[in-house]
Amino acid sequence: MSSPKTLFEKVWDAHVVRPESSDTPAVLYIDLHLIHEVTSPQAFSELRQRGLKVRRPDRTLGTMDHSTPTTPRNALGIIPVIDPQAINQLDQLRKNCAEFGITLFELGSLNQGIVHVIGPEQGLTQPGMTIVCGDSHTSTHGAFGALAFGIGTSEVGHVLATQCLLQYQPKTCAVRVEGQLQAGVGAKDIILALIAKYGVGGGTGHVFEYMGSAIRALSMEERMTICNMSIEGGARAGMVAPDETTFAYVAGRPYAPQGAAFDAAVARWRRLPSDEGAQFDREMTLDANHLAPMITYGTNPAMGIPIDAPVPTLADMPDAPSRQALDAALAYMGFEPGRPLLGHPIDVVFLGSCTNSRISDLRTAAALMKDRKVAAGVRVLVVPGSQRVKRQAEEEGLDAIFTAAGAEWREAGCSACLGMNDDKVPPGKYAISSSNRNFVGRQGPGARTLLASPLTAAAAAVTGCVTDPRTMIK
Amino acid sequence: MEPITTINGKAVALPIENIDTDQVIPASYLKVTDKAGLAEGLFQAWRYLPDGSLNPDFALNRPEALGATILVAGRNFGCGSSREHAPWALQGYGFRAVVAPAFADIFRNNALKIGLLPVTIDEESYHELLSHIEEDPATMIEIDLPNQRLIMPGGRAVPFPIDGFARHCLVHGVDQLGFLQQQEDAIAAFESQHAVAVNTLQPN
Ligand code: SF4
């Protein structure tokens, strides 16, 4: 009998075209390559220069998300793109996809949306696959038990031309989250707490496999939130073993296998979970029972605290570099060490991004905001992750709840997550954001970002300040 | 790609941990469809004052740092996004190597692909290097890639790891896509026995 294997090892082994040797990395086959307008143009230029074709247009798919506006449609039902550079980027993607025969989810079409939202939504993301995209949050797709990770533009070119990547096998890390979450605490709080515990470089060189009772109890969308932010913990990818929750989610989606083919696929997918006794290189743990809603106070995602805790002081820091980092972060954020964040005024609330813009995130936020009003002076942007999420939300009347409260209901895209379009947080202003990065200037020059769950963001929208959402839910 | 063997150059230090790729190059510069103008956006928030003029206090802007080709930075350099624009911007500015106690995975990969050398050294040597640069802002160091060592100002050689394949490609100017293309037979053989349930050209 062969030795027990982890989920990661099973997926890796099934995609090795040529094994790693002492002189060369492994040649790894890629099942699905997602592309978008920002990280692909230079790769297509490279292909043209070398006179190469896209090897597998049938394994490649493009969408528009990063530089697209999310402003409401005009009278003709068109999302107007005004920024000339964005127009150019989108045109290039259209041209590249047309010339190389790649399916493109066009801006404003029902299929378009953030690349990590549309993959799972369309059933393109399936257990056991290898998935890459020129985007670090490709780790999201690992929620299905796929090996999914972000690559640079040179590598986008490699995959376009050969459907393969040169890779050294990463190490594995078991991330055990046991226990039961309290009401008002969710997947986003799990991942923020984990990163706060192990640091932004904690997972470097590793692929996380999330396991334990708290993970098993999560829906697919919640698992995606967790896998999404694996990269914020430094990991190359994050994975969750597929189970009945996974199969039920994939079933019936447009690109998923149907009928007998689906049953056969499920039979294969059932063999993917890590074997009993499989060895991991490392282990991390988190207790879900005592978790509070989390919020960040600083300028990297590991600078997070339970929402009712004070901001750390220099004395809490283990070494000089972390004291320096804390000092710089607090100066940028305008926070005092040792003081609580609760009650701190907020200017902008951003509900969106590939971390938290799916239908369940919008439902959670809407449930809290129903029959309540956005606090005076607060701008609330609600940006669905995809056009399908938008339509679903509208069918459920969620848009009406948001707009009645005084929030803006937008078109799908990355929006204020990275501030590439006009959706930005003004300099010096405070934003509670359901996104994944609070880096200096991430949401616009001088923007001060507090990362939190969609529920915590919704609570702040209503009160106008940092608020423990547990005090606002029935 | 130009072969790299030895890099002799002036070092400039940014002794900060977890410098993320949004700091290296902010998103507003990612709207290009080539690599033009990226060097201008390098470390934008630090390098420029709000009025757009150069910030005289920022390490790269000090007169002694002019012409530096080696960046020395804190642990976990390049964390965050996968944007290759980050190493492009560093290279466009004139850097040929980044020295740090640790790099984020994707940045390291991206840098190796374009011939911007990521040099990982131990913490102790890193701090020694920082004090050299503090004492003499025009500190020169040598990076000897074939022998995988960084020569400190005093002459001490500090070994650094790099995978043999990347080293081979950099030293000989071999391009990795070319290597992958040579695997065509193996790829075709793999594809013939590897079923994928997804066809992006048509929904099921
Ligand atoms: S939503 Fe944010 S993190 Fe996600 S793909 Fe878009 S820019 Fe990246």
Short mmCIF file of C-alpha atoms in Angstrom, two decimals, chain A residues 114 188 350-357 362 381-385 413-414 417 433-436:
data_model
loop_
_atom_site.label_atom_id
_atom_site.label_comp_id
_atom_site.label_asym_id
_atom_site.label_seq_id
_atom_site.Cartn_x
_atom_site.Cartn_y
_atom_site.Cartn_z
CA ILE A 114 -14.43 39.48 -9.89
CA LYS A 188 -13.71 36.45 8.19
CA PHE A 350 -16.91 49.20 1.81
CA LEU A 351 -18.90 46.00 1.39
CA GLY A 352 -17.27 44.09 -1.42
CA SER A 353 -14.11 42.37 -2.79
CA CYS A 354 -13.35 38.74 -3.58
CA THR A 355 -13.20 38.10 0.17
CA ASN A 356 -16.75 39.14 1.02
CA SER A 357 -19.00 40.11 -1.88
CA LEU A 362 -24.78 40.67 1.21
CA LEU A 381 -20.55 51.37 -0.98
CA VAL A 382 -22.11 47.97 -1.60
CA VAL A 383 -20.36 46.30 -4.52
CA PRO A 384 -21.53 42.80 -5.46
CA GLY A 385 -18.79 40.41 -6.55
CA GLY A 413 -15.99 44.64 -9.68
CA CYS A 414 -12.96 45.01 -7.41
CA CYS A 417 -10.58 46.97 -2.60
CA SER A 433 -13.76 47.35 4.67
CA SER A 434 -14.84 43.76 4.09
CA SER A 435 -11.82 43.36 1.77
CA ASN A 436 -8.47 41.73 2.50
#
